[in-house]
Coordinates of C-alpha atoms in Angstrom, one line a residue:
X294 CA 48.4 31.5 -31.7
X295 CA 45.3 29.1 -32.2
X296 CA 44.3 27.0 -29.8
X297 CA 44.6 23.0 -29.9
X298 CA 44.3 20.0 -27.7
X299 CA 47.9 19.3 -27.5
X300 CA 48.7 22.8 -26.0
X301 CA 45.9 22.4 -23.0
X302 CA 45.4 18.6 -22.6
X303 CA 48.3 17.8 -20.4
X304 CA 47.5 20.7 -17.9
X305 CA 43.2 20.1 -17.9
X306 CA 42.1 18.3 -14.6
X307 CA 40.2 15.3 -15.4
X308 CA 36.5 15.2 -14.7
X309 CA 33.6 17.5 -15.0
X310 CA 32.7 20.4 -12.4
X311 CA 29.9 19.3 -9.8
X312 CA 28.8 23.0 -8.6
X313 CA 26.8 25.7 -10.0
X314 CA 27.4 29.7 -10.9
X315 CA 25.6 31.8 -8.3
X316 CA 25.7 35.3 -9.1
X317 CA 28.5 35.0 -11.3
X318 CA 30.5 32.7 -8.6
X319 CA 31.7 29.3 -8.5
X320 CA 30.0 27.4 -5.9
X321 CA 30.2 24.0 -4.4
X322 CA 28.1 23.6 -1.2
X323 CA 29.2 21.5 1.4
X324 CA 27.9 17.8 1.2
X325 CA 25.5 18.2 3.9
X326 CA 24.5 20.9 2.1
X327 CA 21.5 21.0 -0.6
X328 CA 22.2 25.0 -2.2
X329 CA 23.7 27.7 -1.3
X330 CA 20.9 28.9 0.7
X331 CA 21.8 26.6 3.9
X332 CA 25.5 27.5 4.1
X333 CA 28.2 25.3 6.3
X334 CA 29.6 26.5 9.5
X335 CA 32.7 27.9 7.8
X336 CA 33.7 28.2 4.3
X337 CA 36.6 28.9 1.4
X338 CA 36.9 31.3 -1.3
X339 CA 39.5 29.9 -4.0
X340 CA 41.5 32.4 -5.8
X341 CA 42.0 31.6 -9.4
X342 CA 45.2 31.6 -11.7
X343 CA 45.4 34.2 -14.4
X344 CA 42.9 31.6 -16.1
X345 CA 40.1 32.5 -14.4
X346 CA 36.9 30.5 -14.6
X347 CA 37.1 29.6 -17.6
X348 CA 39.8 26.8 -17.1
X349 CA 37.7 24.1 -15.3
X350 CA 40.9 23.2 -12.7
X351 CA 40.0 26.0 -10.2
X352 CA 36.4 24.5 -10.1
X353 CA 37.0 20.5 -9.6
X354 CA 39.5 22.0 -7.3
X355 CA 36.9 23.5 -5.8
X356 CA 34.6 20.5 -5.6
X357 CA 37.8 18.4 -4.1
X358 CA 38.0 20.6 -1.4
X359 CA 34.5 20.7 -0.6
X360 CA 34.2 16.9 -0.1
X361 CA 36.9 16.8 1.5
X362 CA 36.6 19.4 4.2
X363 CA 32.8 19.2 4.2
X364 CA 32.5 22.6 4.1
X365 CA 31.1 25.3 1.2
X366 CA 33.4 26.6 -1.8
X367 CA 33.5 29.6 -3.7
X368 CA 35.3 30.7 -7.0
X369 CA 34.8 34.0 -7.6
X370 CA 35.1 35.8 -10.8
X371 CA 38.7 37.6 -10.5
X372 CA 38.4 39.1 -14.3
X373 CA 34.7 40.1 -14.5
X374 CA 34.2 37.4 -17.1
X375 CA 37.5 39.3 -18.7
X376 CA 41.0 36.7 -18.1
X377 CA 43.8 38.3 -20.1
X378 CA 45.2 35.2 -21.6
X379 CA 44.0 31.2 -22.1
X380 CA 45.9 28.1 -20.9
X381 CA 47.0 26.8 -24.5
X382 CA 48.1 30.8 -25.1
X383 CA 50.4 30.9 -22.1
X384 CA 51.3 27.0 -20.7
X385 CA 52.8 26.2 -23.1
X386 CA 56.2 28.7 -22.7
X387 CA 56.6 28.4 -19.6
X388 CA 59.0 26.1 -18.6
X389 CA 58.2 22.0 -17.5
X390 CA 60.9 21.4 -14.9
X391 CA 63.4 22.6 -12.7
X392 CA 66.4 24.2 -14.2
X393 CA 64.5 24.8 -17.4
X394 CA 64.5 28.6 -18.7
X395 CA 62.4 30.6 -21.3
X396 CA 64.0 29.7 -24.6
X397 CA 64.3 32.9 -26.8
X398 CA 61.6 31.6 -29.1
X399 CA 59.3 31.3 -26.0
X400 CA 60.5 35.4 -24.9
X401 CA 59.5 36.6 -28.1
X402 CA 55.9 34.8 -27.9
X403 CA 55.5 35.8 -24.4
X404 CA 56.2 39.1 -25.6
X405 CA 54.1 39.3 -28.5
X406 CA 51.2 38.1 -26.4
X407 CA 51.5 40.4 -24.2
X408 CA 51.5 43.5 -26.3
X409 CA 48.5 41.8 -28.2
X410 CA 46.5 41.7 -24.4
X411 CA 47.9 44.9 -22.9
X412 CA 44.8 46.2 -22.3
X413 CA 43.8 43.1 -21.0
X414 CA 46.3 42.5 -18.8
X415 CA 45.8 46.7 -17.3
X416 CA 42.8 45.4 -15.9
X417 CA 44.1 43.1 -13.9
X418 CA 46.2 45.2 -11.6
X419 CA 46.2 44.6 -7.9
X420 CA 44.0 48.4 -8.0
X421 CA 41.3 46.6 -10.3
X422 CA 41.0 43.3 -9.1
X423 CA 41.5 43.6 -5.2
X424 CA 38.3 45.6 -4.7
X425 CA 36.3 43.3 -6.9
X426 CA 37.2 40.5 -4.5
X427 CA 36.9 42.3 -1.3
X428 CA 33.6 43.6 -2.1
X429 CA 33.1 39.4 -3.1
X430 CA 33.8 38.5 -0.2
X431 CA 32.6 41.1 2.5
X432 CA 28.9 40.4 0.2
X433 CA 29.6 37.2 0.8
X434 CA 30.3 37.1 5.1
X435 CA 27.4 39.3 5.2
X436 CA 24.9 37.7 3.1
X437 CA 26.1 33.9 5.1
X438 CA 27.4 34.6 8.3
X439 CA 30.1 31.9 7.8
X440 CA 31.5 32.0 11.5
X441 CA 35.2 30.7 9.8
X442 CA 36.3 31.7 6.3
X443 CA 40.0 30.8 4.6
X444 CA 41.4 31.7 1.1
X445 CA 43.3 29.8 -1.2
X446 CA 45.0 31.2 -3.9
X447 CA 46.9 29.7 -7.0
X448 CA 49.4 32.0 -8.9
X449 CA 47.8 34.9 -9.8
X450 CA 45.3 34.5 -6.6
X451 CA 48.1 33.4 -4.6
X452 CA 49.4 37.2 -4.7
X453 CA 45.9 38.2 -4.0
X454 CA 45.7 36.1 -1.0
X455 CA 48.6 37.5 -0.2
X456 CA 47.3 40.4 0.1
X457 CA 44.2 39.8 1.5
X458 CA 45.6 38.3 4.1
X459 CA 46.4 41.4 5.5
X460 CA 42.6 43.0 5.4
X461 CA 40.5 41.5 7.7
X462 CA 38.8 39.2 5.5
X463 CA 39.6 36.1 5.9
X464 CA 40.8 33.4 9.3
X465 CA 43.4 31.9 7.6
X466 CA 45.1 31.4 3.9
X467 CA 46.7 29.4 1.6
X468 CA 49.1 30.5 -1.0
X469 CA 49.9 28.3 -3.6
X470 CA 53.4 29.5 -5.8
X471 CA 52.3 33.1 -6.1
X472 CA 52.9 35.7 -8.5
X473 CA 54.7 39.0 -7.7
X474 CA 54.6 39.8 -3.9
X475 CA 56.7 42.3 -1.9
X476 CA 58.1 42.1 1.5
X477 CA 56.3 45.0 2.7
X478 CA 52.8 42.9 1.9
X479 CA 54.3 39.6 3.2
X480 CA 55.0 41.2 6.5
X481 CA 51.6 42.4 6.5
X482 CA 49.8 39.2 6.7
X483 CA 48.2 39.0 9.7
X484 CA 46.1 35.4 9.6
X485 CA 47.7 31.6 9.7
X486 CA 49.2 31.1 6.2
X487 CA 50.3 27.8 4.5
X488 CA 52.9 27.9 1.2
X489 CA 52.9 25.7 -1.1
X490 CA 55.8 26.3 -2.9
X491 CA 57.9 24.9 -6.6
X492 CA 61.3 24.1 -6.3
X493 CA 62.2 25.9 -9.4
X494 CA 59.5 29.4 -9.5
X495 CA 60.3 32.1 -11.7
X496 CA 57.4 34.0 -10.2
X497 CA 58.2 33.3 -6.6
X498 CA 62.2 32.8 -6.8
X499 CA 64.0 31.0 -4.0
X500 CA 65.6 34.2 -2.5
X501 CA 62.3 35.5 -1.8
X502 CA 60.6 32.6 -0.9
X503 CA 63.4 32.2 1.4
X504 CA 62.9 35.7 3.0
X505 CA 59.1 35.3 3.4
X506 CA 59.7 32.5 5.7
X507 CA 62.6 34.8 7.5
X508 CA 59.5 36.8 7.9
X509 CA 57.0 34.4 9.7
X510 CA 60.1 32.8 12.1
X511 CA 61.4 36.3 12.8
X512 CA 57.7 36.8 15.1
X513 CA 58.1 33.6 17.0
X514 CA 57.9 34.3 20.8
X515 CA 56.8 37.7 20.1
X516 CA 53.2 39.2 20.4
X517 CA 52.5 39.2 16.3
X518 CA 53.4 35.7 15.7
X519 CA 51.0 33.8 13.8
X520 CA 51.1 30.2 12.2
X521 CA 52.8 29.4 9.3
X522 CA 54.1 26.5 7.3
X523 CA 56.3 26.6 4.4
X524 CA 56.5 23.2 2.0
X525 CA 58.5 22.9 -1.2
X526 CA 57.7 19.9 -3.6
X527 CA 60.1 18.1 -5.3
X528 CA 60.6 18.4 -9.1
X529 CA 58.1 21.2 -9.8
X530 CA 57.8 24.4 -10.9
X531 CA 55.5 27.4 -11.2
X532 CA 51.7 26.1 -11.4
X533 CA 51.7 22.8 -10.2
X534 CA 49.2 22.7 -7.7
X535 CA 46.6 24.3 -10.1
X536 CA 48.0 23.0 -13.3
X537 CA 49.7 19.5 -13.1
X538 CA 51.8 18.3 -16.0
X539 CA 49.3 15.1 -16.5
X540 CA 52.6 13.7 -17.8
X541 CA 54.9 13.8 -15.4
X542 CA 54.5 11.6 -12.1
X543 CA 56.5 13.2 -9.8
X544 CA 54.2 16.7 -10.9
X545 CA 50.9 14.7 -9.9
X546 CA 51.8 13.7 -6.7
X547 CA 52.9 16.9 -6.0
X548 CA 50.1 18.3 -7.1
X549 CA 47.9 16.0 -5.1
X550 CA 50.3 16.7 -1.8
X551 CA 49.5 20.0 -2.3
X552 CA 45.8 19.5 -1.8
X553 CA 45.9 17.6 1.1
X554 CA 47.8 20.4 2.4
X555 CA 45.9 23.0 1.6
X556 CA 43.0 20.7 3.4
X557 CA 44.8 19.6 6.5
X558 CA 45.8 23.7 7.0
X559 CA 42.2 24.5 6.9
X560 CA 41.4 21.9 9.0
X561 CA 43.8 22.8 11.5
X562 CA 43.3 26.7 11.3
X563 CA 39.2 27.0 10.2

């Protein structure tokens, strides 16, 4: 499978990062901010898709939010410099828009790549990557002293967040159309969360995205209740909010409705 403009172009945010790498993170520092020496008074780590830092979205993501919340942002480095696949190996079978399903073809490649990367992809189990980003981020609290921190994940880092909402870590979280994710882990999510969510996910299906909310009403009036939101966009499926179909209208402004959620939630919650 070689790589080519066509496959990635429609899915590449425009623009060209602003930040810097700092010890192997993504970092954007609040505007009123010089470096990441003088740190704002609360902060967010972004998960990253399966992409990792290579993909340039997750870091003018990154800056976005930093502007926009005035506040420092982090990308760490999921995969150890490692991802398992690249955006013009993967995007392009996966399906465009709701309703849409794997053609055979796009099975077989899917497949095919995987076998190709199963070592790759071993080393990205929740056992291998989890403590890699707790040990980011309990470095990172320690090291700053960031009196408010949030997550956001995307995909991959949306099941991560997920999970990491339930470990202390973090104030509040954003998950944007995970990957896997189990009840048990959903129940275990003890911070404000925000969902993002496609109308058509074949990672994050509608029967349990349905039951995750269940979840989060189920506490309301009762001691564990915490705050939660759940918004589905219109016409999108897995990936939009980290990798927009440039193409498609409706997509972008879901995309971009997705962003202004993720910074109202932290502005509400951080």
């Amino acid at each position: 499978m070689a790589a080519c403009d066509q496959c990635t172009q429609g899915y590449v945010l425009q623009g060209e990062p602003e930040g810097t790498m700092v010890n192997g993170a993504y970092f954007h520092p609040a505007p009123t901010t010089t470096d990441s020496d003088s740190p704002s008074t609360r902060a967010v780590v972004l998960l990253t898709d399966i992409f990792g830092l290579p993909l340039k979205n997750s870091k003018l993501i990154a800056d976005e939010l930093s502007k926009r919340l005035q506040c420092d942002v982090w990308v760490p480095d999921l995969f150890a410099g490692k991802p398992p696949v690249t955006v013009d190996e993967l995007e392009p079978l996966i399906p465009q828009k709701p309703g849409e399903t794997f053609t055979f073809t796009a099975k077989l490649r899917f497949l095919w790549l995987f076998i190709t990367n199963l070592f790759k992809f071993l080393n990205i189990k929740a056992s291998v990557v989890d403590p890699r980003a707790i040990e980011f981020v309990k470095k990172l609290k320690e090291e700053k002293k960031y009196p408010k921190l949030g997550a956001v994940g995307y995909c991959f880092g949306g099941s991560m967040a997920i999970r990491l909402g339930s470990q202390d870590l973090f104030d509040s979280v954003v998950i944007a159309h995970p990957g896997g994710c189990s009840p048990e882990e959903i129940k275990a999510i003890r911070v404000p969360a925000s969902w993002e969510c496609a109308e058509d996910d074949q990672s994050f299906k509608k029967e349990v995205r349905d039951n995750a909310e269940a979840i989060f009403a189920a506490r309301k009036g009762k001691p564990e209740f915490i705050e939660y939101e759940f918004k589905d966009y219109k016409g999108t499926v897995h990936g939009f909010a980290a990798r927009p179909n440039m193409a498609m209208p409706e997509v972008v402004e879901a995309y971009k409705g997705a962003l202004q959620q993720t910074v109202d939630w932290f502005n509400k919650t951080l």
